[in-house]
XYZ file of C-alpha atoms in Angstrom:
490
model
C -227.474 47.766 212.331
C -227.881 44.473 210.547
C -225.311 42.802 208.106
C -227.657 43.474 204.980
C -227.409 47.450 205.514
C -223.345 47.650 206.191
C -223.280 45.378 203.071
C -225.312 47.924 201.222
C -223.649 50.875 202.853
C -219.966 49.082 201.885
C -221.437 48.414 198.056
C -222.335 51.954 198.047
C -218.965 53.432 198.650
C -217.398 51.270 196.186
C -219.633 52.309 193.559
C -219.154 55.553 194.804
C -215.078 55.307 194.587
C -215.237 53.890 191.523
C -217.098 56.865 190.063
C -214.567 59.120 191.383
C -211.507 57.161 190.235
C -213.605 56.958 186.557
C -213.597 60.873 186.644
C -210.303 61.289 187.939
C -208.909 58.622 185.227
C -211.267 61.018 182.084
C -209.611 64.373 184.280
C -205.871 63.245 183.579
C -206.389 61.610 180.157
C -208.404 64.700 178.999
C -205.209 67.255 180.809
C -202.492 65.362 179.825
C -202.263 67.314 176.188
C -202.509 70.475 178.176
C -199.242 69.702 180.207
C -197.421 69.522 176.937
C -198.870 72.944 176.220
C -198.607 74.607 179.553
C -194.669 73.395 179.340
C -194.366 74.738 175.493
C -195.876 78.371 176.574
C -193.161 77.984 179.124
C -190.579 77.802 177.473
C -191.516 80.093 174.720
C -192.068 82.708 177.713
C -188.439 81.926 178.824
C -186.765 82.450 175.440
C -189.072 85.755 175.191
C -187.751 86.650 178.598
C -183.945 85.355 177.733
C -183.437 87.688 175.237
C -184.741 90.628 177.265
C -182.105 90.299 179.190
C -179.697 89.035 177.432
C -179.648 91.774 174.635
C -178.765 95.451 175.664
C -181.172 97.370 173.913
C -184.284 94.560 175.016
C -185.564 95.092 171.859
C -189.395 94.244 171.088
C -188.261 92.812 168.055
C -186.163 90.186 169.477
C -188.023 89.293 172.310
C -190.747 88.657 170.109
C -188.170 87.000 168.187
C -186.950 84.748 170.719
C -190.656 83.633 171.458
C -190.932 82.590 167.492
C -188.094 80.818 167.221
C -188.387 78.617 170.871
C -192.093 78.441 168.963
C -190.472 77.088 165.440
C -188.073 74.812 167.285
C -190.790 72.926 169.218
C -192.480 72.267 166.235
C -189.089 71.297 164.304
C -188.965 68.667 167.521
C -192.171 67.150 167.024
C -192.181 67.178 163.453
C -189.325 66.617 162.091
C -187.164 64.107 164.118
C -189.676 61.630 163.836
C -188.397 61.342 160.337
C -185.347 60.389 162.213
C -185.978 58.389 164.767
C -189.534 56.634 163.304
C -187.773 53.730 161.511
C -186.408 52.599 164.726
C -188.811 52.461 167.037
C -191.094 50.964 163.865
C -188.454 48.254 163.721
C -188.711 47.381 167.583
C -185.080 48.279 167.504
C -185.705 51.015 170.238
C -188.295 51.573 172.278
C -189.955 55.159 172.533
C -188.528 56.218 175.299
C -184.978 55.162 174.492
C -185.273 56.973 170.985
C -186.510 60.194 172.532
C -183.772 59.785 174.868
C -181.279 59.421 171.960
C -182.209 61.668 169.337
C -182.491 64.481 172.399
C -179.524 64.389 173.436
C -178.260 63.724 169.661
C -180.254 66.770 168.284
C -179.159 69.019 171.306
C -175.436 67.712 170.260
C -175.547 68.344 166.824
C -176.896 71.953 167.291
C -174.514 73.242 169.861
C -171.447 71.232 168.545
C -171.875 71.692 164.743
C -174.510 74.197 164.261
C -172.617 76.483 162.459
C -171.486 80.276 163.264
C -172.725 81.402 160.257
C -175.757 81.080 158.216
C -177.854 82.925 155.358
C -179.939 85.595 156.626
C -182.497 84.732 153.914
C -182.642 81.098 153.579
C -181.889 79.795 149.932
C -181.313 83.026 148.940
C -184.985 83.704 148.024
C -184.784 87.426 148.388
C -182.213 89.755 148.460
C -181.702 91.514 151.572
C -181.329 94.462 149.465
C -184.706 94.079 148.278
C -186.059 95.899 151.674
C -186.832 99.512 152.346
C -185.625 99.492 155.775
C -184.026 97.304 158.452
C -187.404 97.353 159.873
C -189.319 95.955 156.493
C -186.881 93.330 156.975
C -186.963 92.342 160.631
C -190.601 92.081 160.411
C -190.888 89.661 157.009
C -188.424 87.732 159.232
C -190.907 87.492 162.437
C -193.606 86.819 159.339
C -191.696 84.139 158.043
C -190.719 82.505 161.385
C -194.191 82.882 162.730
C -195.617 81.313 159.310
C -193.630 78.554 159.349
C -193.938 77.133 163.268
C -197.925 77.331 162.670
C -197.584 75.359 159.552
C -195.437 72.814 160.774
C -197.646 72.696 164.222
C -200.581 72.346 161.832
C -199.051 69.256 159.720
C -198.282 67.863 162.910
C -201.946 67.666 164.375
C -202.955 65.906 161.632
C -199.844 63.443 161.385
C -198.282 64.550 158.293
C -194.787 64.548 158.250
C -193.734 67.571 156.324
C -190.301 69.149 155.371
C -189.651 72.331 158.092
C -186.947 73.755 155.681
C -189.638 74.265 152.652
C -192.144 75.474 155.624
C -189.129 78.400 156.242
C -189.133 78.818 152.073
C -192.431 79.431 151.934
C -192.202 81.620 154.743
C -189.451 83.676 153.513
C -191.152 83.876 149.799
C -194.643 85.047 151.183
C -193.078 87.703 153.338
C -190.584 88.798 150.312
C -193.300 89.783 148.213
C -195.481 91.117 150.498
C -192.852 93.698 151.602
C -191.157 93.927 148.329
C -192.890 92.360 145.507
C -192.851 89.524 143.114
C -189.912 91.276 141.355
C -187.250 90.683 144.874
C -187.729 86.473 144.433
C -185.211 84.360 142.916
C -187.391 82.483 140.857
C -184.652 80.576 139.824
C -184.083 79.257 143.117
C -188.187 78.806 143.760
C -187.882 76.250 140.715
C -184.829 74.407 142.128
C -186.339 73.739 145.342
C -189.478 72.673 143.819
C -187.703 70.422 141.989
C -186.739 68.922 145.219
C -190.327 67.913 146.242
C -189.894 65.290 143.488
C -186.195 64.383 143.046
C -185.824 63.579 147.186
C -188.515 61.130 147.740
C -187.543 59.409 144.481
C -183.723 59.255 145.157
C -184.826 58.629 148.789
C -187.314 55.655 147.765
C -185.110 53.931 144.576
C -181.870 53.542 147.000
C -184.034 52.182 149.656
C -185.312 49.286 147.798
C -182.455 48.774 146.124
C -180.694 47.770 149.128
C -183.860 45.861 150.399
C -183.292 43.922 147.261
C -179.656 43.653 147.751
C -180.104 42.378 151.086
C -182.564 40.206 149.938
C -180.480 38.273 147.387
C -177.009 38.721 149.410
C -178.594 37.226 152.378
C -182.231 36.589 153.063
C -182.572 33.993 150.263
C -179.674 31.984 150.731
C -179.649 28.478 151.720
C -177.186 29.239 154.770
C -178.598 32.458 155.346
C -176.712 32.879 159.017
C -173.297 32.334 156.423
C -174.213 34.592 154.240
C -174.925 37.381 156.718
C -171.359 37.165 158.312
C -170.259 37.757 154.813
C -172.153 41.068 153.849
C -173.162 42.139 157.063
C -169.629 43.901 157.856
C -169.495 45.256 154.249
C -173.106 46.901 155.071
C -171.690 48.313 158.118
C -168.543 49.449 156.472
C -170.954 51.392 153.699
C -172.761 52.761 156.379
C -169.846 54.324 158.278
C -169.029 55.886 155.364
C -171.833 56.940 154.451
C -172.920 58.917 157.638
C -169.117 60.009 157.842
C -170.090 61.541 154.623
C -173.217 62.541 155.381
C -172.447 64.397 158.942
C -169.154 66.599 156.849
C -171.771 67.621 154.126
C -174.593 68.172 156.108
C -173.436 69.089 159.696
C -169.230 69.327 159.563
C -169.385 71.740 156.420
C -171.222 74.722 158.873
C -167.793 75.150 160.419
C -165.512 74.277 157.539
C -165.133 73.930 153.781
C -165.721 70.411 153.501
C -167.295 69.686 149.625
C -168.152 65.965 148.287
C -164.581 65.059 147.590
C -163.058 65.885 150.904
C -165.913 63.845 152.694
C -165.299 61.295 150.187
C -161.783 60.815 150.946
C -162.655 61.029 155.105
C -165.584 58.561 154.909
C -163.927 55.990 152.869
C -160.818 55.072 154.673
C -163.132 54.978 157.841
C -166.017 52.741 156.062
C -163.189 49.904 155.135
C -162.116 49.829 158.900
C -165.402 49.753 160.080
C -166.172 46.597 157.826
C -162.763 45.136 159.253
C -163.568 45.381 163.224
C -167.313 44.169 162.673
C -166.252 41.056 160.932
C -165.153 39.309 164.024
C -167.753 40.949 166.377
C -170.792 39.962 163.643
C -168.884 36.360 163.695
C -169.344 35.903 167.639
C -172.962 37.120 167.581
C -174.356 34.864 165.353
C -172.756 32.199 166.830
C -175.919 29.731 168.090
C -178.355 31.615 165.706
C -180.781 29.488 163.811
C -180.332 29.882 160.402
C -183.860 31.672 159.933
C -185.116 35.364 158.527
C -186.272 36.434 162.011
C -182.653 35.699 163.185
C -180.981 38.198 160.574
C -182.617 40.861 162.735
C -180.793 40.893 165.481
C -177.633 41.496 163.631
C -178.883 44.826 162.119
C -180.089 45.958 165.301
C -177.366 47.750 166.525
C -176.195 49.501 163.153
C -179.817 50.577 163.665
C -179.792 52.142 166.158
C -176.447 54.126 165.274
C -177.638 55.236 162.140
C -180.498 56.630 163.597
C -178.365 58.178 166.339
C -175.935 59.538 163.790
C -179.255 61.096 161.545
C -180.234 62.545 164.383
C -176.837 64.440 165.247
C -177.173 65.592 161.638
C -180.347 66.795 161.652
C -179.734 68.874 164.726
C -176.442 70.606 163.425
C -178.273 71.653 159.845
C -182.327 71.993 160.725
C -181.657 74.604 163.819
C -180.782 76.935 161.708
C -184.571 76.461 160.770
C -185.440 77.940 163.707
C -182.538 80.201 165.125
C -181.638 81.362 161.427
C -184.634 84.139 160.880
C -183.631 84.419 164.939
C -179.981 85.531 164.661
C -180.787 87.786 161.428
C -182.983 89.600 163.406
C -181.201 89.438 166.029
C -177.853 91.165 164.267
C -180.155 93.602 162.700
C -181.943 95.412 165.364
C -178.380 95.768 166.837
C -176.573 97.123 163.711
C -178.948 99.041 162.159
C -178.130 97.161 158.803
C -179.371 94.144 156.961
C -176.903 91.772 155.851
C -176.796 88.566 153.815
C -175.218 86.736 156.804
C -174.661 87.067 160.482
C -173.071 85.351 163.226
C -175.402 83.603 165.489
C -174.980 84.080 169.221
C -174.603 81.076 171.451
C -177.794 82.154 173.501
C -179.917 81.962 170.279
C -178.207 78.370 169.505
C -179.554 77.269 173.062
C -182.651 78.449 172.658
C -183.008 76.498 169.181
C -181.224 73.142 170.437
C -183.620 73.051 173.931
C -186.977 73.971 171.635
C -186.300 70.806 169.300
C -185.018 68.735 172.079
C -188.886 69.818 173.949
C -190.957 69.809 171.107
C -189.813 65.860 170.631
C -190.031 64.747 174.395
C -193.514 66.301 174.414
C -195.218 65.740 171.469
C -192.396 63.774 169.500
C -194.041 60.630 169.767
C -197.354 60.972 167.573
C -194.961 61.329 164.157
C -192.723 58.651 165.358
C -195.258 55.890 165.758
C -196.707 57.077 162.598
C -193.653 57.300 160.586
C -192.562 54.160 162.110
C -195.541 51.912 162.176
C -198.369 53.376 160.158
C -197.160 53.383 156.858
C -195.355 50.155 156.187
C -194.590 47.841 158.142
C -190.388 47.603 159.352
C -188.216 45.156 160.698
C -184.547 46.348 161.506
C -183.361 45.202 158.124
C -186.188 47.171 156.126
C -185.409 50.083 158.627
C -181.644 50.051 158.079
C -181.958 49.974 154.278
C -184.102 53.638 154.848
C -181.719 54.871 157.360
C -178.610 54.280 154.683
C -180.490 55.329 152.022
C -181.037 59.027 153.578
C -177.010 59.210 154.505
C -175.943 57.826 150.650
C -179.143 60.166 148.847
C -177.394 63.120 150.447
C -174.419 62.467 149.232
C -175.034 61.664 145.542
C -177.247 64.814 145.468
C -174.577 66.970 146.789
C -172.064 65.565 144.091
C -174.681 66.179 141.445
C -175.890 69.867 142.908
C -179.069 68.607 143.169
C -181.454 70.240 145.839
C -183.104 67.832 148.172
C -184.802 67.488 151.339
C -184.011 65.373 154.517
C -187.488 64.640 155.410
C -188.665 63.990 151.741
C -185.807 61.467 151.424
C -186.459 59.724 154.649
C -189.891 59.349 153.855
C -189.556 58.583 150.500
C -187.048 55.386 151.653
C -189.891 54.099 153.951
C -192.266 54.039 150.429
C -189.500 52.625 148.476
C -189.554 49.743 150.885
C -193.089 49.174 151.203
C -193.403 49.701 147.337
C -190.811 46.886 146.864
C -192.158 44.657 148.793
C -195.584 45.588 147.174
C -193.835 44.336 144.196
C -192.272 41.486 145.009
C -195.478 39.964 146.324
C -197.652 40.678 143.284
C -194.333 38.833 141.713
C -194.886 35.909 143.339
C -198.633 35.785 142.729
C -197.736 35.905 139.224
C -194.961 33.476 139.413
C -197.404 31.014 140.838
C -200.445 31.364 138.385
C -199.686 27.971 137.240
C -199.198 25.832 140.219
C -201.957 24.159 141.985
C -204.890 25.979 143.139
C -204.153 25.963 146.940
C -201.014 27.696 146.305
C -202.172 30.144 144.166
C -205.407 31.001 146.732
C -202.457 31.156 149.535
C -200.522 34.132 147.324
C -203.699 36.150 146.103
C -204.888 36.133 150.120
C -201.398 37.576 151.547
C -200.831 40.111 148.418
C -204.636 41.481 149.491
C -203.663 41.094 153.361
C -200.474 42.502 152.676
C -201.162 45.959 150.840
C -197.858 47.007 152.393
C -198.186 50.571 152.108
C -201.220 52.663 153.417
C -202.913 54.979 150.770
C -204.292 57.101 153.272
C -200.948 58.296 154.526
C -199.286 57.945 151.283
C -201.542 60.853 150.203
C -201.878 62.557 153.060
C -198.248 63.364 153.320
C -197.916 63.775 149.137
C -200.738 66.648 149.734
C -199.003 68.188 152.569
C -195.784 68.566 150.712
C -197.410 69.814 147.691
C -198.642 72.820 149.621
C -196.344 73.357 152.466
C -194.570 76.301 150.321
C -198.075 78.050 148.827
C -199.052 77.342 152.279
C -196.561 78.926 154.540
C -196.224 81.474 152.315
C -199.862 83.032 152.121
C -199.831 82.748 155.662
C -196.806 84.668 155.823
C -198.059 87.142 153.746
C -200.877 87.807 155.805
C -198.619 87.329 159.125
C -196.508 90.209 157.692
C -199.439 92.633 156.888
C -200.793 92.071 160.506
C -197.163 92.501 162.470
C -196.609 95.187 160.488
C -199.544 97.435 162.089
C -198.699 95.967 165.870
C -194.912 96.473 166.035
């Protein structure tokens, strides 16, 4: 055989291997979305099959149950901790992996540790339990409103809209109300306060934000010793933050298991906030030492309140959104074993598990679309930008609690990240304004970065306006409809 044919046979069976590797490479990119699925189905199947043998009666109902909620937790995980965790990994602060590590184990913590015992059958108090013919009207507007919600959330998810999972269980809870009692059982009252919310959270959420970017900006970034001026106000921001999340995790996680209101966490979170700002002094001291006295190197000493915040948000978010998922659960749950419907029930640890392992799934395995998007696609963050959205969700919470204002964690966190693209928005059309009158070079350099630098990106901006507008009318004619069907199958 002569040298030219092996050489043809050898260029062959490359071309050959290649083709296969090709196909093997399009096999496992085009699969790789299906493991996340096949793994979801799985553990829906084992929450189904949990509570089968976990109850005594192995009720239909809450099997079918179980399988909703594991369903409305993984969605709560993908959706809704990105909201969370976003700013961080935007920031460079973490990378993916290390924030999915974080807020997992943070989400899982805050569920199980400060989840609560107890917790309103009927969230908000939208309907009355009363309002139901029978224990069985009301289990199945529960599986309505359950099942409603996950497939919104899921469905805001594929197409990258962060959206608020709480107002998804509203909307749930209203559609199924009135389609198994009428309009007459809702609390309209209560409708209008939490639609109130849709606007007062991203505002509140968005002001405080760039107010602190602005603080930060005059305290530190323009000074002429800016590396000075950081070991000045950087352990004061720290000691705000401390208590701020102190405050923040007894109102919003803490209060589930005791009667903690806005003057109790006051008086923890202070005290705690001043020592805070007293230890970092000296540790903020020693690592700027050898910094050069520039903007990039102010990021390095937000970093790590970064990443603590977001850690701390996370624990938070765990101990008050389960009930998201585990709350329509548990009343369910209590029902089918009593007989009765009551406005609140004790939730069993197994039904607490199954809600802290859904979110803590539903973020490893599809967790990472919202976060890059919250995170990088609609401004752009630095760990100072980041930090001033992460402290603005902790203080929003608290000033709405002290004014009984209704609100929403994922409307405030995304309203901070607009409040500090916004700002920054403004501060550059500012400067192109400022220098209309100096030479011509300098005023071609400001018009070209305000048009490179439209900070904020419309298309998301209204994307996720539009999904919050509808995410109650949403959930709730699905509901409606969910209700109508389960009640002919079950």
């Amino acid at each position: 055989m002569s040298s030219t044919d092996n050489t043809y046979r050898w260029k062959t069976l490359d071309s050959d291997l290649n083709r296969v590797s090709r196909v093997e490479s399009a096999t496992m990119f085009v699969s790789r979305p299906l493991v996340g699925v096949g793994m979801s189905l799985l553990l829906i199947g084992l929450a189904a099959l949990a509570a089968g043998m976990v109850t005594t009666q192995g009720s239909l109902y809450v099997v079918v149950a179980a399988a909703f909620g594991a369903y409305m937790a993984l969605n709560i995980g993908a959706n809704d901790v990105a909201n969370n965790m976003g700013p961080a990994v935007g920031a460079k602060a973490l990378s993916m992996m290390g924030a999915i590590a974080i807020a997992a184990i943070c989400e899982s913590a805050g569920a199980l540790l400060a989840g609560g015992d107890v917790v309103s059958t009927i969230s908000k108090g939208i309907v009355s339990p009363a309002s139901f013919a029978s224990p069985e009207a009301f289990i199945v507007a529960m599986l309505a409103a359950l099942l409603s919600a996950a497939i919104w959330v899921n469905l805001a998810t594929w197409i990258g809209a962060p959206v608020s999972t709480t107002h998804s269980v509203v909307g749930g809870v209203l559609g199924a109300g009135v389609a198994a009692a009428g309009f007459s059982a809702v609390s309209w009252s209560t409708m209008g306060a939490i639609a109130a919310s849709w606007v007062i959270s991203p505002f509140m959420g968005g002001v405080i934000a760039a107010l602190m970017l602005a603080f930060i900006n005059l305290a530190i970034v323009y000074r002429p010793q800016r590396i000075e001026a950081a070991r000045t106000w950087v352990p004061a921001l720290i000691g705000v933050m401390t208590a701020a999340f102190t405050g923040y995790l007894a109102i919003k996680g803490l209060s589930h298991v005791a009667d903690i209101g806005v003057g109790t966490a006051l008086a923890i979170a202070l005290p705690l906030g001043l020592i805070a700002g007293i230890i970092s002094r000296p540790l903020i001291r020693v690592q700027s030492q050898g910094l050069p006295d520039e903007e990039k190197s102010l990021n390095a000493l937000f970093r790590l309140p970064l990443v603590v915040s977001a850690a701390l948000l996370s624990f938070a978010h765990g101990a008050n959104d389960v009930a998201n998922a585990v709350g329509p659960l548990a009343a369910i749950v209590g029902t089918d074993a009593s007989g009765l419907v009551s406005g609140q029930v004790a939730i069993p640890l197994w039904v607490m598990v199954i809600g802290a392992a859904g979110i803590s799934f539903g973020l490893i395995l599809f967790g990472p679309k919202l976060i890059r998007m919250v995170g990088n696609q609609i401004t752009k963050l630095n760990p100072m930008r980041a930090y001033c959205v992460a402290l603005s969700a902790a203080v929003t919470v608290i000033a709405a609690s002290w004014l009984g204002l209704p609100v929403s964690s994922t409307h405030i966190a995304i309203g901070g990240i607009f409040g500090v693209g916004f700002y920054r928005e403004w501060h550059a059309e500012r400067r192109v304004r400022r220098l209309k009158k100096t030479r011509r070079r300098d005023r071609t350099m400001a018009q070209e970065e305000r048009r490179r630098r439209k900070l904020v990106r419309r298309s998301h901006f209204l994307t996720i306006i539009a999904a919050w507008l509808i995410t109650v009318p949403a959930a709730a004619l699905l509901s409606a409809a969910t209700s109508l069907i389960l009640s002919q199958l079950l």
